[in-house]
Amino acid sequence: MLQGISLQEILTRLEDLPISQEITDNPIWFPVLEAMHVVSLGLVVGAVLFLDLRLMGVFARKEPMHEAAKVIGLIWLAAGLAFMSGFLMFAPAASRYLANTAFDLKMGLIFLAGLNMLVLHLGVWRRLADWNESAPPFAARLAGAVSLTLWVLIVILGRMVPFTQ
Amino acid sequence: MWALAHQIGIGINQSAFSAWARGLANIYFWLIPAMQITHLLGMSVLMGSAGLYGLRLARGFDQPGIAASAGASLLPWIIGAALVQSLTGVFMVLHRPTRAFDSLMFLPKLALIVLGLSLFLVLLYKLKRQTSERLSVMLRLAGASLFSCWIAIALAGRLISFIRAG
């Protein structure tokens, strides 16, 4: 269906959606969406940070990993809210956002963070019972360090979006 | 009350401290974005520590004995993040005092921060003295309040620029 449609046309269609028009015309939407985005992203980053530190074996080492990992459900919920509010802010000005270097880098790093999480879950996480109450294996510590670095960079780039072209 | 807050904002704006902050921000263009990023990261640490600890209490721990030690291990992070938040927050207020004091969200945010930090400390004190194997309903409710408090702080902080008095 998308064959023959250029990226610019897709962006223009997004900008012309009724919801995009509503968000542009009604001044209440942007503060609401931005507040929702920042709070949900703050929750994601805060939860991921302590989970990553536990994975790296530098925080709450005595706490069983399965206890610390109980926040994963909330991370998904908050990430869903961050994605939804982020998309609603992106749609009305899609062309402008996509031309912004900080925004593009942020999206790239979110993709990498997701990939890192997928690799962790398909790999060493399956053998959690082996290291639930002991020092995490190297693969888990590495995944934690990569995730921590990526999410800090995502926050920095997100804040840089209004300041860059 | 808001008129008084406005006057305080104007007073700070005319002070030497505020002039110093504006002068620094004029020389170093990256200073305010750097402060905002640090403030945002500090808020994430507080939400991930004090806020999520409240949520974990509300849901209950599988091993209740862990609740107190988990809270105690978060304390240095909370103190560190609160210090970072105070320093960056004070600088940003000095840079543009009326932006903060003319907002309906700034003073409630400060009050909520005091409440959020106090509630965490009270919970930690209670948990350390708990003898029963299960978390009481009151402790779990207090945990839910702690989580809600930190969500409200983040929301109020983000809305400072948008919701003005008068």
PDB file of C-alpha atoms in Angstrom, chain A residues 30-32 34-36 38-39 41-43 45-47 49-50 53 59-60 63-64 66-68 70-71 74 133 152 155-156 159-160 163, chain B residues 32-33 36-37 40-41 43-49 52 55-56 59-64 66 70 73-74 77 147 151 154-155 158-159 162:
ATOM      1  CA  PHE A  30       0.743  20.559  24.087  1.00  0.00           C
ATOM      2  CA  PRO A  31       1.279  21.153  27.857  1.00  0.00           C
ATOM      3  CA  VAL A  32      -0.847  18.084  28.687  1.00  0.00           C
ATOM      4  CA  GLU A  34       4.437  17.216  27.217  1.00  0.00           C
ATOM      5  CA  ALA A  35       3.758  16.743  30.937  1.00  0.00           C
ATOM      6  CA  MET A  36       2.538  13.192  30.261  1.00  0.00           C
ATOM      7  CA  VAL A  38       8.117  13.832  30.681  1.00  0.00           C
ATOM      8  CA  VAL A  39       6.487  12.083  33.661  1.00  0.00           C
ATOM      9  CA  LEU A  41       9.745   8.967  30.511  1.00  0.00           C
ATOM     10  CA  GLY A  42      10.978   9.944  33.992  1.00  0.00           C
ATOM     11  CA  LEU A  43       9.339   6.810  35.382  1.00  0.00           C
ATOM     12  CA  VAL A  45      14.338   6.064  33.156  1.00  0.00           C
ATOM     13  CA  GLY A  46      14.082   5.966  36.967  1.00  0.00           C
ATOM     14  CA  ALA A  47      12.892   2.345  36.976  1.00  0.00           C
ATOM     15  CA  LEU A  49      18.259   3.028  36.158  1.00  0.00           C
ATOM     16  CA  PHE A  50      17.878   1.024  39.379  1.00  0.00           C
ATOM     17  CA  LEU A  53      22.405  -0.886  38.568  1.00  0.00           C
ATOM     18  CA  PHE A  59      23.231  -1.782  43.820  1.00  0.00           C
ATOM     19  CA  ALA A  60      21.019  -3.764  46.234  1.00  0.00           C
ATOM     20  CA  GLU A  63      17.916  -8.202  47.008  1.00  0.00           C
ATOM     21  CA  PRO A  64      16.806 -11.148  44.827  1.00  0.00           C
ATOM     22  CA  HIS A  66      13.095 -11.284  40.790  1.00  0.00           C
ATOM     23  CA  GLU A  67      12.034  -8.773  43.482  1.00  0.00           C
ATOM     24  CA  ALA A  68      13.841  -5.913  41.734  1.00  0.00           C
ATOM     25  CA  LYS A  70       8.815  -6.519  39.570  1.00  0.00           C
ATOM     26  CA  VAL A  71       8.962  -2.993  38.153  1.00  0.00           C
ATOM     27  CA  LEU A  74       5.346  -0.640  35.157  1.00  0.00           C
ATOM     28  CA  GLU A 133      20.377 -14.337  44.498  1.00  0.00           C
ATOM     29  CA  VAL A 152      20.899   8.729  30.059  1.00  0.00           C
ATOM     30  CA  VAL A 155      17.135  11.959  28.270  1.00  0.00           C
ATOM     31  CA  ILE A 156      19.953  14.339  27.233  1.00  0.00           C
ATOM     32  CA  ARG A 159      15.999  17.818  26.255  1.00  0.00           C
ATOM     33  CA  MET A 160      18.258  19.004  23.395  1.00  0.00           C
ATOM     34  CA  PHE A 163      17.721  23.684  21.236  1.00  0.00           C
TER      35      PHE A 163
ATOM     36  CA  ILE B  32      20.714  26.394  31.266  1.00  0.00           C
ATOM     37  CA  PRO B  33      20.203  23.329  28.976  1.00  0.00           C
ATOM     38  CA  GLN B  36      17.634  21.353  32.831  1.00  0.00           C
ATOM     39  CA  ILE B  37      19.090  17.992  31.763  1.00  0.00           C
ATOM     40  CA  LEU B  40      15.506  15.953  34.657  1.00  0.00           C
ATOM     41  CA  LEU B  41      17.976  13.133  35.406  1.00  0.00           C
ATOM     42  CA  MET B  43      13.998  13.796  38.955  1.00  0.00           C
ATOM     43  CA  SER B  44      14.223  10.407  37.223  1.00  0.00           C
ATOM     44  CA  VAL B  45      16.435   9.132  40.060  1.00  0.00           C
ATOM     45  CA  LEU B  46      13.917  10.362  42.646  1.00  0.00           C
ATOM     46  CA  MET B  47      10.989   8.840  40.746  1.00  0.00           C
ATOM     47  CA  GLY B  48      12.863   5.561  40.316  1.00  0.00           C
ATOM     48  CA  SER B  49      13.880   5.447  43.990  1.00  0.00           C
ATOM     49  CA  LEU B  52       8.823   3.349  42.782  1.00  0.00           C
ATOM     50  CA  LEU B  55       4.658   1.511  44.462  1.00  0.00           C
ATOM     51  CA  ARG B  56       6.547  -1.617  45.508  1.00  0.00           C
ATOM     52  CA  ARG B  59       1.989  -3.970  45.900  1.00  0.00           C
ATOM     53  CA  GLY B  60       3.674  -5.727  48.808  1.00  0.00           C
ATOM     54  CA  PHE B  61       7.050  -7.488  48.888  1.00  0.00           C
ATOM     55  CA  ASP B  62       7.314 -11.285  48.468  1.00  0.00           C
ATOM     56  CA  GLN B  63       9.748 -11.266  51.364  1.00  0.00           C
ATOM     57  CA  PRO B  64       8.621  -8.453  53.731  1.00  0.00           C
ATOM     58  CA  ILE B  66      13.518  -7.075  52.383  1.00  0.00           C
ATOM     59  CA  ALA B  70      15.593  -2.129  50.041  1.00  0.00           C
ATOM     60  CA  SER B  73      19.815   1.055  50.139  1.00  0.00           C
ATOM     61  CA  LEU B  74      17.904   3.786  48.250  1.00  0.00           C
ATOM     62  CA  TRP B  77      20.613   7.919  46.109  1.00  0.00           C
ATOM     63  CA  PHE B 147       4.171   6.970  44.611  1.00  0.00           C
ATOM     64  CA  ILE B 151       4.087  11.588  40.132  1.00  0.00           C
ATOM     65  CA  ALA B 154       6.992  15.603  38.317  1.00  0.00           C
ATOM     66  CA  LEU B 155       3.697  16.808  36.803  1.00  0.00           C
ATOM     67  CA  ARG B 158       6.633  20.183  34.064  1.00  0.00           C
ATOM     68  CA  LEU B 159       3.593  22.455  34.227  1.00  0.00           C
ATOM     69  CA  PHE B 162       2.367  26.586  31.409  1.00  0.00           C
TER      70      PHE B 162
END
